XYZ file of C-alpha atoms in Angstrom:
309
model
C -23.659 -17.880 32.004
C -24.213 -16.625 28.491
C -20.812 -14.961 28.305
C -18.680 -18.150 28.537
C -20.991 -19.890 26.069
C -20.789 -16.948 23.686
C -17.006 -16.976 23.935
C -16.853 -20.694 23.184
C -19.165 -20.339 20.185
C -17.087 -17.405 18.938
C -13.889 -19.421 19.291
C -15.377 -22.440 17.484
C -16.586 -20.280 14.595
C -13.197 -18.606 14.231
C -11.377 -21.951 14.375
C -13.647 -23.476 11.736
C -14.053 -20.583 9.300
C -10.663 -18.850 9.323
C -8.810 -21.657 7.479
C -11.510 -21.754 4.775
C -11.489 -18.006 4.255
C -7.691 -17.844 4.092
C -7.537 -20.828 1.707
C -9.859 -19.040 -0.729
C -7.733 -15.880 -0.708
C -4.818 -15.333 -3.076
C -3.366 -12.280 -1.341
C -1.217 -14.133 1.286
C 1.355 -14.956 -1.406
C 1.557 -11.260 -2.241
C 1.887 -10.151 1.387
C 3.351 -13.044 3.427
C 4.291 -10.873 6.413
C 0.764 -9.490 6.610
C -0.663 -13.001 6.234
C 1.492 -14.216 9.117
C 0.153 -11.379 11.259
C -3.455 -12.245 10.338
C -2.905 -15.898 11.231
C -1.347 -14.969 14.553
C -4.254 -12.675 15.387
C -6.813 -15.364 14.535
C -5.044 -17.983 16.647
C -4.632 -15.473 19.481
C -8.353 -14.723 19.280
C -9.243 -18.422 19.527
C -6.930 -18.952 22.478
C -8.209 -15.802 24.178
C -11.790 -17.061 23.848
C -10.771 -20.239 25.659
C -8.842 -18.400 28.386
C -11.657 -15.941 29.103
C -14.313 -18.682 29.086
C -12.166 -20.711 31.492
C -11.696 -17.739 33.830
C -15.392 -16.890 33.972
C -16.451 -20.525 34.366
C -13.920 -21.076 37.147
C -15.101 -17.892 38.850
C -18.635 -19.203 38.772
C -17.631 -22.567 40.201
C -15.148 -21.579 42.910
C -14.994 -18.583 45.193
C -11.199 -18.897 45.486
C -10.905 -18.149 41.754
C -13.592 -15.459 41.706
C -11.757 -13.121 44.054
C -8.503 -12.808 42.083
C -10.293 -12.691 38.709
C -12.594 -9.822 39.601
C -10.172 -8.210 42.050
C -11.386 -4.785 43.074
C -14.308 -4.710 40.637
C -17.433 -2.968 42.005
C -20.172 -5.164 43.386
C -22.531 -4.216 40.565
C -20.032 -5.561 38.022
C -19.769 -8.917 39.790
C -23.558 -9.143 40.081
C -23.927 -8.397 36.367
C -22.288 -11.722 35.526
C -24.743 -13.658 37.734
C -22.028 -16.050 38.800
C -24.099 -17.600 41.572
C -26.700 -18.839 39.111
C -24.357 -21.049 37.135
C -24.838 -24.777 37.287
C -22.254 -27.417 38.235
C -21.201 -27.743 34.601
C -19.295 -24.440 34.936
C -16.610 -26.234 36.936
C -16.477 -29.041 34.364
C -15.981 -26.541 31.532
C -13.295 -24.719 33.495
C -11.441 -27.967 34.195
C -11.611 -29.032 30.547
C -10.248 -25.706 29.358
C -7.558 -25.734 32.039
C -6.474 -29.196 30.911
C -6.322 -27.892 27.354
C -4.095 -25.014 28.456
C -1.818 -27.360 30.388
C -1.579 -29.693 27.401
C -0.667 -26.736 25.174
C 2.184 -25.843 27.521
C 3.370 -29.456 27.513
C 3.251 -29.642 23.713
C 5.163 -26.366 23.368
C 7.815 -27.507 25.843
C 8.171 -30.800 24.025
C 8.520 -29.026 20.663
C 11.193 -26.675 21.987
C 13.139 -29.567 23.508
C 12.941 -31.535 20.252
C 14.189 -28.517 18.304
C 17.086 -28.071 20.695
C 17.949 -31.757 20.384
C 17.981 -31.452 16.593
C 20.198 -28.383 16.861
C 22.643 -30.187 19.157
C 22.705 -33.125 16.766
C 23.515 -30.832 13.865
C 26.259 -29.134 15.848
C 27.750 -32.528 16.675
C 27.529 -33.553 13.025
C 29.200 -30.302 12.002
C 32.000 -30.862 14.501
C 32.458 -34.395 13.215
C 32.650 -33.286 9.594
C 34.718 -30.171 10.318
C 36.751 -30.927 13.458
C 38.872 -28.279 15.136
C 42.572 -28.534 14.532
C 44.949 -28.815 17.513
C 45.214 -25.415 19.142
C 42.290 -23.978 17.162
C 39.665 -22.089 19.174
C 35.953 -22.509 18.340
C 34.600 -19.445 16.594
C 31.135 -18.434 15.453
C 31.923 -17.932 11.786
C 29.274 -16.415 9.563
C 29.816 -19.120 6.937
C 30.997 -22.714 7.365
C 31.890 -24.766 4.293
C 31.667 -28.564 4.363
C 32.734 -31.135 1.812
C 29.629 -32.615 0.230
C 28.387 -33.999 -3.076
C 24.856 -32.676 -2.577
C 24.117 -28.947 -2.811
C 22.852 -28.144 0.660
C 22.662 -25.112 2.905
C 21.148 -24.702 6.346
C 21.097 -22.177 9.163
C 22.711 -23.675 12.229
C 22.401 -20.755 14.621
C 21.488 -17.081 14.569
C 24.789 -16.163 12.941
C 26.084 -19.274 11.180
C 25.230 -20.625 7.742
C 26.525 -24.050 6.709
C 27.034 -24.632 2.977
C 28.432 -27.653 1.169
C 31.148 -27.382 -1.463
C 28.691 -28.670 -4.076
C 26.388 -25.728 -3.302
C 29.281 -23.300 -3.616
C 30.138 -24.703 -7.041
C 26.559 -24.157 -8.169
C 25.923 -20.730 -6.644
C 27.259 -18.002 -8.870
C 27.771 -14.292 -8.420
C 25.680 -12.867 -5.618
C 23.521 -15.971 -5.231
C 25.398 -17.000 -2.090
C 24.875 -13.527 -0.614
C 21.172 -13.818 -1.459
C 21.040 -17.181 0.294
C 22.687 -15.711 3.386
C 20.222 -12.795 3.328
C 17.346 -15.289 3.112
C 18.534 -17.166 6.198
C 19.238 -13.938 8.053
C 15.657 -12.901 7.342
C 14.506 -16.012 9.208
C 16.803 -15.266 12.139
C 15.926 -11.577 12.482
C 12.176 -12.211 12.366
C 12.550 -15.088 14.889
C 10.595 -17.413 12.639
C 11.823 -20.312 14.762
C 9.609 -19.230 17.669
C 6.611 -18.974 15.376
C 7.308 -22.425 13.957
C 7.648 -23.934 17.445
C 4.318 -22.461 18.554
C 2.471 -23.509 15.401
C 3.834 -27.061 15.577
C 2.994 -27.364 19.272
C -0.627 -26.316 18.735
C -1.063 -28.586 15.721
C 0.470 -31.605 17.477
C -1.358 -30.953 20.731
C -4.772 -30.432 19.116
C -4.797 -32.208 15.731
C -8.611 -32.197 15.582
C -8.824 -28.393 15.488
C -8.575 -27.209 11.850
C -7.236 -23.749 12.573
C -4.127 -25.055 14.338
C -3.237 -27.525 11.571
C -3.768 -24.854 8.926
C -1.737 -22.386 10.998
C 1.227 -24.778 11.093
C 1.089 -25.521 7.363
C 0.741 -21.884 6.385
C 3.470 -20.699 8.749
C 5.970 -23.122 7.201
C 5.107 -21.771 3.759
C 4.765 -18.083 4.553
C 8.023 -17.743 6.477
C 9.880 -18.975 3.397
C 8.072 -16.452 1.202
C 8.832 -13.677 3.673
C 12.532 -14.616 3.753
C 12.570 -14.740 -0.057
C 11.239 -11.186 -0.103
C 13.956 -10.051 2.316
C 16.662 -11.457 0.050
C 15.038 -10.203 -3.148
C 14.893 -6.627 -1.880
C 18.684 -6.648 -1.529
C 19.791 -8.812 -4.445
C 16.819 -9.025 -6.792
C 14.162 -11.653 -7.368
C 16.035 -13.318 -10.214
C 19.104 -13.893 -8.045
C 17.285 -15.675 -5.222
C 15.151 -17.627 -7.742
C 18.283 -18.905 -9.508
C 19.807 -19.819 -6.136
C 16.724 -21.907 -5.310
C 16.916 -23.651 -8.680
C 20.621 -24.421 -8.307
C 20.153 -25.878 -4.827
C 17.098 -27.997 -5.630
C 17.131 -29.015 -9.288
C 18.779 -32.401 -8.547
C 16.137 -33.322 -5.963
C 13.307 -33.793 -8.433
C 11.245 -30.945 -7.035
C 10.540 -29.441 -10.453
C 8.544 -32.467 -11.559
C 5.879 -34.603 -9.889
C 6.762 -34.536 -6.197
C 5.176 -34.548 -2.729
C 3.275 -31.486 -1.593
C 5.956 -30.313 0.827
C 8.532 -30.290 -1.994
C 6.167 -28.551 -4.425
C 6.693 -25.320 -2.496
C 10.072 -24.793 -4.159
C 8.768 -24.427 -7.752
C 5.908 -22.324 -6.416
C 8.413 -20.020 -4.732
C 10.447 -19.773 -7.937
C 7.347 -18.955 -9.997
C 6.339 -16.310 -7.468
C 9.771 -14.689 -7.629
C 9.871 -14.686 -11.435
C 6.263 -13.512 -11.878
C 5.564 -11.297 -8.883
C 2.045 -10.047 -8.263
C 1.689 -6.351 -7.373
C 1.876 -5.628 -3.658
C -0.870 -3.856 -1.739
C -0.604 -0.151 -1.251
C 0.756 0.975 2.134
C -2.686 2.257 3.076
C -4.335 -1.071 2.370
C -1.668 -2.966 4.313
C -2.197 -0.613 7.241
C -5.962 -1.093 7.166
C -5.693 -4.888 7.007
C -3.173 -4.868 9.851
C -5.538 -2.778 11.963
C -8.516 -5.034 11.210
C -6.510 -8.154 12.076
C -5.391 -6.543 15.340
C -9.038 -6.091 16.294
C -9.708 -9.848 16.087
C -8.239 -10.627 19.541
C -10.093 -7.588 20.884
C -13.506 -9.110 20.068
C -13.361 -11.762 22.842
C -12.302 -9.074 25.313
C -15.258 -6.927 24.308
C -17.669 -9.861 24.642
C -16.272 -10.726 28.074
C -16.462 -7.152 29.369
C -19.921 -6.241 28.000
C -21.890 -7.176 31.193
C -19.505 -5.235 33.395
C -19.540 -2.198 31.113
C -23.333 -2.214 31.028
C -23.481 -2.382 34.825
C -21.257 0.699 35.100
C -23.300 2.822 32.687
């Protein structure tokens, strides 16, 4: 029974320590894509610890679960886990973890439905503000311009950017192209799926620090990653000026809430970029992060591997 307990302890340690270690590091702002990968690997490792602990605990509690989990494993492998010696609490642990998995699925479904409802509402608002003329066919234009006194721009779908006339008056030169490249960076990397997952985990399990930190960091890092996509095509100064033009009337460059303070931080990062890691270092960090989800698998398979040797 030591394996499920070890997995749970490993998951708790990762969930508690990962946010602290990442908060003390300054490299995520330099490599937002790499930081997103590290966060995903950490969260995957925590979830994998829970799934493996649930599977082993359920196998110990119920024969109907044990057969499909171990499948055609040799008898010595099954005996190495000493499933028969587990107490009744194995079933309780399995049920608790199963309920957590079901609640995660419910939270994710609810988040996706809410996002779709917001998207439908925005489409309806767009149709109200820019109705089709008689005989006009709906088309998926790359850019839709709306009358508006506030400089605003948002990505409505995977191929449609909505910009107000006030934003067009402010954006000069290639700043509009940089803005489009920024939003296309979000769409191509499917940041929406990552945001849905992070929000679902944070809402479903608000007491777990790693999920709340994952949501907050994902919202910040995806913007930095999209800024980098646009800056590689049009330059850092261009996208920084576009951010200033779109947000200077909103009071974000003075005392403001934390969520709005990201804009001046993004501008400062674009104007004073820190040197990126070398390709070799990025490759090494990517490889190390990829090993994080492999640790729970190794812990879970150790008894079986020992029995076979």
